[in-house]
Amino acid sequence: MADTFQAPRGTRDILAPESERWHVLVARFAHAARQAGYRPVIPPMFEDLAVFQRVGESTDVVRKEMFLLEARDGDARQALRPEQTASVCRMFAQHRPATPWKVFYSGSNFRYERPQKGRYRQFDQVGAEVLGTDDPDVDVEIIALAWRFFEQIGLRQVSLQLNSLGDGEGRANYLASLREYFGVHVGALSAQSRETLSINPLRVLDSKRPEDGEIVAGAPRMVDHLSPQDRAHFDGVRAGLDALHIPYELTPRLVRGLDYYTRTTFEFASAALDAAQNAVGGGGRYDGLVADLGGPGVAGVGFALGVDRILLACDAEETFGPPPSAVDVFVVSTVAGTDALELTAELRAAGIGADRAFDSRSMKSQMKAADRSGARLALIVGSQELESGNVMLRPLRADTHQQLVPRVEVVARVRAALDATES
Ligand code: HAM
C-alpha cells in the first residue's frame, strides 16, 4: 500500500470555503492599500540569513524560530522569511526607489514555533510599509489603514495599543536605567529573563513568566524617558489619531517581538480571541533598519496583520463569511454531444459564471450538482430541447417558472433572468 501523508506540523491545508474568504480578505486589503497610494511589492520567500538576523539577535524569531535552508553550494546561509519588513528594507537598500516609498504585500512567513490555535509555522500576513519619512502623520496614516481595514471587514472587538520606544540618546538613557533597575532585582528574575537581560533589557519587559510579573510591573517606563524630539513625535502621532477618532490605549510596556523598532510601536488585539494569540497585527517605526542593511539612513514605519488570526477573529465575531458562489449558471445535459461544452464556454466568454457536470451523470445527479454549485439558474438540454433548437432555463433559487428559450438567444436570456433574480 502507498504511504499516506499529512500536512506538516504547524501548517494547514486551506480548502473552500475558507480559502475563498482568504482570497477576498487579501483582495480587500490590497484595494484599501492601493486607494491610499500604496503599491504592491513581492519580496522573495527566502533571503540571506544575515538579512533576517537584523530583526534582532535577542528575539525568539532569530534565536529559535528560523527555518534555515540547507545550502547546496557550501557556505551560502539562507533562511525562509519569518516576516517581510526586513526584506522590504533590503529591497529599498538595493533599488533606492524615490521616497516616500509606500508599499504593501501579502504572503506566507515561516517561524518554527510550537503550533497551537492561531500560532502556526507557516502563516500569512498582509502588511504595509512607508520608507523615507519620519513625519508623525505617516505613523497615523499607517495605523489608520489597518484600523479602517478591520472596520471594513466587520471586526468590532479590535483595540489599538500604542507606545513609543524612543530613539537615540533618550533610548540609551532608558536602557541604562532599565539595566540598573533589573540589576538590583536580578536575583528574583526567571533564569530566562536573566539571560535576556544581558542581551537586551527591553526584552525582559516582554516576559510573560509569572515570577517576573511584579518586577516588570515596577520597571521604569520608556514614555518617562523620551527625548524632547521623541516626545514631540509621539504627541504628533497621538494628536493625529485623535483627529481621526481612532481610539487607543497607551501601553508603556509594549515592546513587540522584534528588535528593530524605534519610537512608535503598536499592536492590534482582538478581545474575541484567546489572550495568548490575541494579536491580530502589529507594527511600528524602524528608523535604523535600512541603514543596518547597507542602505541610506532613511526612516521607516509599517505594520503586518496576521491573516489566519483575523479570520479566526471573524469567526468569533460572526462576520466576513465566505463570498457567494461565482457560478451563476449550471449547465445540465442529458444528451450526448458537445452541447454542455459549448454552452458553458459561450456563457463564460460572455462573462457569466458557468459550470457543468461530467461523466454523463443522470439528470437527478446533475440537478444535485447544480444545487451544490450555488448557481441561480440551470440550463437544461434534453433530447426534446435539442430537437427544437431550445434550452430550458430553470431558476434554482427563485420561485419563478422555468422557460424554454431559443438556443441562439441563450446569453441574452440568461442575462435577463439573472438580472430578474438579483438578490
Ligand atoms: P509580528 O508582530 O511578528 O510583526 O507579526 C505580525 C502579526 O502576524 C501578528 O500580530 C500575528 O497576527 C501574525 N503572526 C505572527 N506570528 C504568527 C504565527 N506563528 N502564527 C500565526 N500568526 C502569526 C511583524 O511581523 C512585523 N514585520 C510587523 C511590522 C511591519 N513592523 C513594521 N512593519
Short mmCIF file of C-alpha atoms and ligand atoms in Angstrom, two decimals:
data_model
loop_
_atom_site.label_atom_id
_atom_site.label_comp_id
_atom_site.label_asym_id
_atom_site.label_seq_id
_atom_site.Cartn_x
_atom_site.Cartn_y
_atom_site.Cartn_z
CA MET A 1 0.00 0.00 0.00
CA ALA A 2 1.25 3.51 -0.77
CA ASP A 3 2.32 5.74 2.12
CA THR A 4 -0.21 8.30 3.25
CA PHE A 5 0.91 11.82 4.05
CA GLN A 6 -0.40 14.68 6.13
CA ALA A 7 0.30 18.39 6.03
CA PRO A 8 3.47 19.10 8.09
CA ARG A 9 3.08 20.06 11.74
CA GLY A 10 2.25 23.74 12.12
CA THR A 11 0.89 24.08 8.58
CA ARG A 12 -2.71 23.96 7.40
CA ASP A 13 -4.40 22.94 4.19
CA ILE A 14 -6.90 25.65 3.46
CA LEU A 15 -9.85 24.44 1.44
CA ALA A 16 -13.01 26.16 0.24
CA PRO A 17 -14.94 27.94 1.57
CA GLU A 18 -12.17 29.13 3.97
CA SER A 19 -9.78 29.63 1.04
CA GLU A 20 -12.42 31.78 -0.68
CA ARG A 21 -12.76 34.13 2.28
CA TRP A 22 -8.99 34.23 2.47
CA HIS A 23 -8.71 35.45 -1.11
CA VAL A 24 -11.39 38.05 -0.65
CA LEU A 25 -9.70 39.30 2.52
CA VAL A 26 -6.35 39.76 0.79
CA ALA A 27 -8.05 41.45 -2.18
CA ARG A 28 -9.91 43.82 0.17
CA PHE A 29 -6.65 44.73 1.85
CA ALA A 30 -4.93 45.32 -1.49
CA HIS A 31 -7.79 47.55 -2.55
CA ALA A 32 -7.66 49.62 0.65
CA ALA A 33 -3.87 49.97 0.41
CA ARG A 34 -3.91 50.98 -3.27
CA GLN A 35 -6.61 53.54 -2.56
CA ALA A 36 -4.26 55.11 -0.01
CA GLY A 37 -1.43 55.34 -2.52
CA TYR A 38 0.44 52.13 -1.64
CA ARG A 39 1.78 49.90 -4.39
CA PRO A 40 2.48 46.19 -4.16
CA VAL A 41 5.91 44.63 -3.66
CA ILE A 42 6.65 40.95 -3.92
CA PRO A 43 9.74 40.07 -1.89
CA PRO A 44 11.44 36.70 -2.19
CA MET A 45 10.39 33.88 0.14
CA PHE A 46 13.97 33.48 1.34
CA GLU A 47 16.96 35.74 1.90
CA ASP A 48 20.48 35.62 3.25
CA LEU A 49 20.17 34.70 6.88
CA ALA A 50 22.01 37.92 7.78
CA VAL A 51 19.05 39.98 6.46
CA PHE A 52 16.71 38.36 8.97
CA GLN A 53 19.25 38.49 11.76
CA ARG A 54 18.74 42.29 11.67
CA VAL A 55 15.28 41.59 13.09
CA GLY A 56 17.11 41.18 16.40
CA GLU A 57 19.70 38.87 17.89
CA SER A 58 17.81 38.73 21.18
CA THR A 59 14.44 37.77 19.68
CA ASP A 60 12.94 34.29 19.64
CA VAL A 61 12.35 34.76 15.93
CA VAL A 62 16.10 34.87 15.25
CA ARG A 63 17.35 32.66 18.07
CA LYS A 64 14.93 29.76 17.84
CA GLU A 65 12.44 30.04 15.02
CA MET A 66 14.36 30.49 11.79
CA PHE A 67 13.81 27.93 9.03
CA LEU A 68 17.34 27.53 7.69
CA LEU A 69 17.81 26.29 4.16
CA GLU A 70 20.35 23.62 3.55
CA ALA A 71 22.72 25.13 1.02
CA ARG A 72 23.88 23.01 -1.88
CA ASP A 73 26.86 25.16 -2.69
CA GLY A 74 28.61 25.18 0.65
CA ASP A 75 28.69 28.39 2.61
CA ALA A 76 25.63 30.40 1.49
CA ARG A 77 23.41 30.67 4.58
CA GLN A 78 19.81 31.36 3.72
CA ALA A 79 16.51 31.18 5.56
CA LEU A 80 12.79 31.27 4.80
CA ARG A 81 11.35 34.65 5.68
CA PRO A 82 9.91 34.93 9.21
CA GLU A 83 8.38 38.31 8.24
CA GLN A 84 8.67 40.76 5.37
CA THR A 85 9.78 44.10 6.80
CA ALA A 86 13.48 43.18 6.68
CA SER A 87 13.09 42.12 3.03
CA VAL A 88 11.31 45.38 2.17
CA CYS A 89 14.20 47.34 3.72
CA ARG A 90 16.74 45.19 1.89
CA MET A 91 14.81 45.89 -1.33
CA PHE A 92 14.96 49.62 -0.63
CA ALA A 93 18.72 49.48 0.03
CA GLN A 94 19.20 47.58 -3.21
CA HIS A 95 16.92 49.56 -5.56
CA ARG A 96 16.85 53.04 -3.96
CA PRO A 97 13.32 53.98 -5.09
CA ALA A 98 12.04 57.57 -4.77
CA THR A 99 10.70 58.48 -1.34
CA PRO A 100 8.31 58.33 0.32
CA TRP A 101 8.17 54.71 -0.83
CA LYS A 102 4.70 53.41 0.10
CA VAL A 103 4.33 49.68 -0.39
CA PHE A 104 2.13 46.77 0.63
CA TYR A 105 2.49 43.00 0.48
CA SER A 106 0.83 39.71 1.32
CA GLY A 107 2.04 36.17 1.65
CA SER A 108 3.37 33.40 3.82
CA ASN A 109 6.01 33.62 6.54
CA PHE A 110 7.74 30.86 8.43
CA ARG A 111 8.58 30.59 12.11
CA TYR A 112 9.47 27.39 13.88
CA GLU A 113 7.04 27.91 16.75
CA ARG A 114 5.17 25.50 18.96
CA PRO A 115 1.95 25.11 16.97
CA GLN A 116 -1.41 25.86 18.58
CA LYS A 117 -4.65 27.50 17.54
CA GLY A 118 -3.73 30.84 15.96
CA ARG A 119 0.00 30.07 16.01
CA TYR A 120 1.42 28.23 13.03
CA ARG A 121 4.80 27.53 11.48
CA GLN A 122 3.56 28.82 8.17
CA PHE A 123 1.23 31.76 8.50
CA ASP A 124 0.14 34.59 6.25
CA GLN A 125 0.34 38.31 6.66
CA VAL A 126 -0.82 41.36 4.80
CA GLY A 127 1.28 44.42 5.53
CA ALA A 128 2.25 47.94 4.52
CA GLU A 129 5.42 49.98 4.95
CA VAL A 130 6.45 53.59 4.27
CA LEU A 131 10.14 54.34 3.84
CA GLY A 132 11.82 57.71 3.64
CA THR A 133 9.94 59.94 6.08
CA ASP A 134 9.60 60.23 9.83
CA ASP A 135 6.60 62.58 9.66
CA PRO A 136 4.27 61.53 12.52
CA ASP A 137 1.37 61.87 10.07
CA VAL A 138 2.75 58.78 8.32
CA ASP A 139 2.56 56.78 11.53
CA VAL A 140 -1.06 57.89 11.78
CA GLU A 141 -1.77 57.03 8.14
CA ILE A 142 -0.31 53.56 8.60
CA ILE A 143 -2.30 52.90 11.77
CA ALA A 144 -5.45 54.28 10.16
CA LEU A 145 -5.04 51.98 7.15
CA ALA A 146 -5.04 48.91 9.41
CA TRP A 147 -7.78 50.28 11.65
CA ARG A 148 -10.18 51.04 8.78
CA PHE A 149 -9.46 47.65 7.28
CA PHE A 150 -10.56 45.92 10.49
CA GLU A 151 -13.68 48.08 10.45
CA GLN A 152 -14.41 47.29 6.81
CA ILE A 153 -14.40 43.57 7.37
CA GLY A 154 -16.73 43.97 10.30
CA LEU A 155 -14.43 43.38 13.28
CA ARG A 156 -15.66 45.39 16.25
CA GLN A 157 -13.61 43.91 19.07
CA VAL A 158 -10.15 45.03 17.98
CA SER A 159 -8.30 47.54 20.15
CA LEU A 160 -5.17 49.53 19.44
CA GLN A 161 -2.30 49.51 21.92
CA LEU A 162 0.26 52.27 21.47
CA ASN A 163 3.71 53.04 22.82
CA SER A 164 6.87 54.91 21.93
CA LEU A 165 10.23 53.26 22.41
CA GLY A 166 12.14 56.48 21.75
CA ASP A 167 15.41 56.62 19.89
CA GLY A 168 18.98 57.87 20.20
CA GLU A 169 20.02 59.41 23.48
CA GLY A 170 16.65 59.06 25.21
CA ARG A 171 16.61 55.36 24.36
CA ALA A 172 20.22 54.94 25.59
CA ASN A 173 19.37 56.66 28.88
CA TYR A 174 16.31 54.50 29.27
CA LEU A 175 18.24 51.29 28.61
CA ALA A 176 20.80 52.39 31.22
CA SER A 177 18.10 52.93 33.84
CA LEU A 178 16.41 49.62 32.92
CA ARG A 179 19.73 47.79 33.32
CA GLU A 180 20.26 49.44 36.66
CA TYR A 181 16.76 48.56 37.84
CA PHE A 182 16.86 44.94 36.70
CA GLY A 183 20.43 44.69 38.03
CA VAL A 184 19.13 45.38 41.53
CA HIS A 185 16.39 42.73 41.14
CA VAL A 186 18.31 40.22 39.07
CA GLY A 187 18.15 37.53 41.76
CA ALA A 188 14.35 37.42 41.60
CA LEU A 189 14.10 37.23 37.82
CA SER A 190 13.45 33.98 35.97
CA ALA A 191 16.52 32.24 34.51
CA GLN A 192 15.27 33.08 31.04
CA SER A 193 14.95 36.78 31.81
CA ARG A 194 18.41 36.85 33.40
CA GLU A 195 19.78 35.57 30.13
CA THR A 196 17.73 38.04 28.09
CA LEU A 197 18.86 40.89 30.33
CA SER A 198 22.45 40.60 29.21
CA ILE A 199 21.43 40.76 25.54
CA ASN A 200 18.57 43.25 25.55
CA PRO A 201 16.95 44.52 28.75
CA LEU A 202 13.91 45.76 26.77
CA ARG A 203 13.02 42.16 26.02
CA VAL A 204 12.64 41.45 29.73
CA LEU A 205 9.61 43.78 29.70
CA ASP A 206 8.03 41.33 27.26
CA SER A 207 8.34 38.41 29.70
CA LYS A 208 5.04 36.65 30.35
CA ARG A 209 6.53 34.49 33.14
CA PRO A 210 4.62 34.86 36.41
CA GLU A 211 7.82 35.09 38.51
CA ASP A 212 8.86 38.19 36.52
CA GLY A 213 5.45 39.87 36.77
CA GLU A 214 5.96 42.06 39.80
CA ILE A 215 9.46 43.21 38.87
CA VAL A 216 8.43 44.03 35.31
CA ALA A 217 5.42 45.97 36.62
CA GLY A 218 7.70 48.21 38.69
CA ALA A 219 10.25 48.83 35.93
CA PRO A 220 10.95 52.34 34.64
CA ARG A 221 8.84 53.31 31.63
CA MET A 222 10.17 54.48 28.29
CA VAL A 223 7.50 57.16 27.99
CA ASP A 224 9.05 58.88 31.02
CA HIS A 225 12.46 58.95 29.34
CA LEU A 226 11.62 60.22 25.85
CA SER A 227 13.88 62.96 24.48
CA PRO A 228 12.09 66.24 23.66
CA GLN A 229 12.12 65.33 19.93
CA ASP A 230 10.73 61.85 20.52
CA ARG A 231 8.12 63.25 22.89
CA ALA A 232 7.06 65.78 20.23
CA HIS A 233 6.91 62.99 17.64
CA PHE A 234 4.76 60.82 19.90
CA ASP A 235 2.49 63.79 20.68
CA GLY A 236 2.11 64.29 16.93
CA VAL A 237 1.07 60.68 16.45
CA ARG A 238 -1.45 60.88 19.29
CA ALA A 239 -2.91 64.17 18.03
CA GLY A 240 -3.33 62.62 14.57
CA LEU A 241 -5.11 59.56 15.93
CA ASP A 242 -7.40 61.82 17.95
CA ALA A 243 -8.16 63.88 14.84
CA LEU A 244 -9.20 60.69 13.01
CA HIS A 245 -11.19 59.46 16.04
CA ILE A 246 -9.13 56.30 16.32
CA PRO A 247 -9.18 55.21 19.96
CA TYR A 248 -6.02 53.79 21.52
CA GLU A 249 -4.73 52.62 24.81
CA LEU A 250 -1.28 53.78 25.96
CA THR A 251 0.68 50.62 26.75
CA PRO A 252 4.06 51.62 28.22
CA ARG A 253 5.36 48.05 28.34
CA LEU A 254 4.55 47.17 24.76
CA VAL A 255 7.93 46.20 23.27
CA ARG A 256 6.93 43.81 20.46
CA GLY A 257 8.73 40.62 19.47
CA LEU A 258 11.24 42.14 17.05
CA ASP A 259 14.21 44.37 17.88
CA TYR A 260 14.29 46.91 15.08
CA TYR A 261 11.68 49.25 16.50
CA THR A 262 12.29 52.90 17.34
CA ARG A 263 9.74 55.50 18.51
CA THR A 264 6.14 54.48 17.71
CA THR A 265 5.14 50.85 18.30
CA PHE A 266 1.63 49.47 18.25
CA GLU A 267 -0.36 46.28 18.34
CA PHE A 268 -3.93 45.36 17.47
CA ALA A 269 -5.52 42.97 19.95
CA SER A 270 -8.80 41.12 19.42
CA ALA A 271 -10.95 40.61 22.50
CA ALA A 272 -12.71 37.81 20.59
CA LEU A 273 -9.57 35.60 20.65
CA ASP A 274 -7.78 33.73 23.44
CA ALA A 275 -5.35 36.04 25.23
CA ALA A 276 -2.25 34.07 24.20
CA GLN A 277 -2.91 34.59 20.48
CA ASN A 278 -4.99 37.76 20.50
CA ALA A 279 -2.58 39.94 18.49
CA VAL A 280 -4.14 40.26 15.05
CA GLY A 281 -1.43 42.64 13.91
CA GLY A 282 1.34 44.95 14.95
CA GLY A 283 3.99 47.30 13.76
CA GLY A 284 5.88 50.48 14.35
CA ARG A 285 8.85 52.61 13.30
CA TYR A 286 12.24 51.22 12.44
CA ASP A 287 14.31 54.29 11.60
CA GLY A 288 17.64 52.45 11.64
CA LEU A 289 16.83 49.25 9.75
CA VAL A 290 17.55 50.33 6.17
CA ALA A 291 20.98 51.68 7.20
CA ASP A 292 21.57 48.44 9.09
CA LEU A 293 21.02 46.59 5.82
CA GLY A 294 23.60 48.67 3.98
CA GLY A 295 21.21 51.34 2.68
CA PRO A 296 20.91 55.08 3.30
CA GLY A 297 19.77 56.37 6.69
CA VAL A 298 16.05 56.59 5.94
CA ALA A 299 13.20 56.30 8.39
CA GLY A 300 10.52 53.62 8.08
CA VAL A 301 7.19 52.67 9.59
CA GLY A 302 4.73 49.88 8.89
CA PHE A 303 2.60 47.01 10.11
CA ALA A 304 1.73 43.42 9.37
CA LEU A 305 -1.60 41.76 10.10
CA GLY A 306 -2.00 38.03 10.62
CA VAL A 307 -4.47 36.67 8.04
CA ASP A 308 -5.00 33.37 9.89
CA ARG A 309 -5.83 35.13 13.14
CA ILE A 310 -8.01 37.77 11.52
CA LEU A 311 -10.17 35.01 10.06
CA LEU A 312 -10.36 33.32 13.48
CA ALA A 313 -11.49 36.67 14.91
CA CYS A 314 -14.06 36.96 12.08
CA ASP A 315 -15.43 33.52 13.05
CA ALA A 316 -15.63 34.55 16.69
CA GLU A 317 -17.41 37.81 15.80
CA GLU A 318 -19.55 36.11 13.15
CA THR A 319 -18.58 38.50 10.42
CA PHE A 320 -16.97 38.25 6.98
CA GLY A 321 -18.37 34.93 5.85
CA PRO A 322 -17.40 33.22 2.60
CA PRO A 323 -18.29 35.05 -0.62
CA PRO A 324 -21.29 33.89 -2.68
CA SER A 325 -20.65 31.39 -5.46
CA ALA A 326 -19.17 32.85 -8.64
CA VAL A 327 -21.11 30.28 -10.66
CA ASP A 328 -24.35 31.85 -11.92
CA VAL A 329 -25.48 29.10 -14.24
CA PHE A 330 -25.16 25.33 -14.14
CA VAL A 331 -25.48 23.52 -17.45
CA VAL A 332 -27.26 20.18 -17.32
CA SER A 333 -27.21 17.98 -20.39
CA THR A 334 -28.77 14.54 -20.77
CA VAL A 335 -27.84 14.17 -24.43
CA ALA A 336 -24.59 13.01 -25.94
CA GLY A 337 -22.64 15.60 -27.87
CA THR A 338 -20.92 18.90 -27.32
CA ASP A 339 -23.84 20.99 -26.04
CA ALA A 340 -22.70 21.26 -22.45
CA LEU A 341 -19.16 22.02 -23.58
CA GLU A 342 -20.27 24.76 -25.95
CA LEU A 343 -22.88 26.32 -23.68
CA THR A 344 -20.52 26.68 -20.71
CA ALA A 345 -17.80 28.08 -22.97
CA GLU A 346 -20.22 30.56 -24.51
CA LEU A 347 -21.51 31.75 -21.14
CA ARG A 348 -18.02 32.09 -19.67
CA ALA A 349 -16.83 34.03 -22.71
CA ALA A 350 -19.75 36.39 -22.16
CA GLY A 351 -18.59 36.96 -18.57
CA ILE A 352 -21.25 34.79 -16.94
CA GLY A 353 -20.03 32.30 -14.32
CA ALA A 354 -20.89 28.80 -15.53
CA ASP A 355 -20.20 25.22 -14.52
CA ARG A 356 -21.47 21.80 -15.57
CA ALA A 357 -21.40 18.12 -14.70
CA PHE A 358 -19.22 15.48 -16.34
CA ASP A 359 -19.28 11.71 -16.87
CA SER A 360 -22.81 11.61 -18.38
CA ARG A 361 -24.46 11.55 -14.98
CA SER A 362 -28.21 11.08 -14.56
CA MET A 363 -30.48 14.12 -14.63
CA LYS A 364 -31.07 13.75 -10.90
CA SER A 365 -27.40 13.67 -10.07
CA GLN A 366 -26.70 16.67 -12.32
CA MET A 367 -29.51 18.67 -10.68
CA LYS A 368 -27.97 17.89 -7.30
CA ALA A 369 -24.61 19.16 -8.52
CA ALA A 370 -26.37 22.26 -9.87
CA ASP A 371 -27.80 22.91 -6.44
CA ARG A 372 -24.45 22.42 -4.70
CA SER A 373 -22.72 24.79 -7.12
CA GLY A 374 -24.62 27.77 -5.71
CA ALA A 375 -25.83 28.72 -9.22
CA ARG A 376 -29.06 30.68 -9.54
CA LEU A 377 -30.06 29.13 -12.85
CA ALA A 378 -29.88 25.75 -14.51
CA LEU A 379 -29.74 25.47 -18.28
CA ILE A 380 -31.12 22.10 -19.27
CA VAL A 381 -30.57 20.36 -22.59
CA GLY A 382 -32.57 17.16 -23.21
CA SER A 383 -33.42 15.44 -26.47
CA GLN A 384 -36.66 17.44 -26.90
CA GLU A 385 -34.91 20.75 -26.40
CA LEU A 386 -32.14 19.70 -28.72
CA GLU A 387 -34.55 18.82 -31.49
CA SER A 388 -36.48 22.08 -31.22
CA GLY A 389 -33.34 24.26 -31.01
CA ASN A 390 -34.13 25.40 -27.48
CA VAL A 391 -32.77 25.05 -23.98
CA MET A 392 -34.74 25.01 -20.73
CA LEU A 393 -33.90 27.79 -18.29
CA ARG A 394 -34.85 26.81 -14.77
CA PRO A 395 -34.50 29.14 -11.75
CA LEU A 396 -32.90 27.29 -8.82
CA ARG A 397 -33.34 29.80 -6.02
CA ALA A 398 -36.32 31.95 -7.05
CA ASP A 399 -39.95 30.98 -7.10
CA THR A 400 -40.42 31.66 -10.81
CA HIS A 401 -41.29 29.30 -13.64
CA GLN A 402 -38.91 27.63 -15.99
CA GLN A 403 -38.97 28.80 -19.59
CA LEU A 404 -37.92 27.44 -22.94
CA VAL A 405 -35.52 29.82 -24.68
CA PRO A 406 -34.09 29.64 -28.19
CA ARG A 407 -30.55 28.29 -28.22
CA VAL A 408 -29.31 31.26 -30.26
CA GLU A 409 -30.56 33.76 -27.68
CA VAL A 410 -29.22 31.95 -24.67
CA VAL A 411 -26.70 34.53 -23.45
CA ALA A 412 -29.17 37.42 -23.63
CA ARG A 413 -31.95 35.39 -21.98
CA VAL A 414 -29.67 34.17 -19.20
CA ARG A 415 -28.57 37.75 -18.54
CA ALA A 416 -32.17 38.90 -18.33
CA ALA A 417 -33.08 36.04 -15.99
CA LEU A 418 -30.07 36.74 -13.76
CA ASP A 419 -30.99 40.44 -13.59
CA ALA A 420 -34.54 39.46 -12.64
CA THR A 421 -33.37 37.21 -9.80
CA GLU A 422 -30.74 39.68 -8.49
CA SER A 423 -30.86 39.45 -4.74
P1 HAM B 1 4.77 40.42 14.22
O1 HAM B 1 4.15 41.02 15.43
O2 HAM B 1 5.85 39.44 14.43
O3 HAM B 1 5.30 41.64 13.35
O4 HAM B 1 3.65 39.74 13.32
C1 HAM B 1 2.50 40.46 12.93
C2 HAM B 1 1.26 39.59 13.05
O5 HAM B 1 1.45 38.36 12.35
C3 HAM B 1 0.95 39.15 14.48
O6 HAM B 1 0.25 40.17 15.16
C4 HAM B 1 0.08 37.92 14.23
O7 HAM B 1 -1.25 38.31 13.92
C5 HAM B 1 0.72 37.33 12.99
N1 HAM B 1 1.60 36.22 13.37
C6 HAM B 1 2.89 36.29 13.81
N2 HAM B 1 3.37 35.06 14.06
C7 HAM B 1 2.38 34.18 13.80
C8 HAM B 1 2.25 32.75 13.84
N3 HAM B 1 3.26 31.96 14.20
N4 HAM B 1 1.05 32.19 13.51
C9 HAM B 1 0.01 32.97 13.12
N5 HAM B 1 0.09 34.32 13.04
C10 HAM B 1 1.24 34.92 13.36
C11 HAM B 1 5.92 41.51 12.15
O8 HAM B 1 5.98 40.51 11.51
C12 HAM B 1 6.46 42.83 11.64
N6 HAM B 1 7.07 42.58 10.33
C13 HAM B 1 5.39 43.88 11.56
C14 HAM B 1 5.89 45.19 11.04
C15 HAM B 1 5.77 45.66 9.79
N7 HAM B 1 6.55 46.08 11.74
C16 HAM B 1 6.86 47.09 10.96
N8 HAM B 1 6.41 46.85 9.77
#
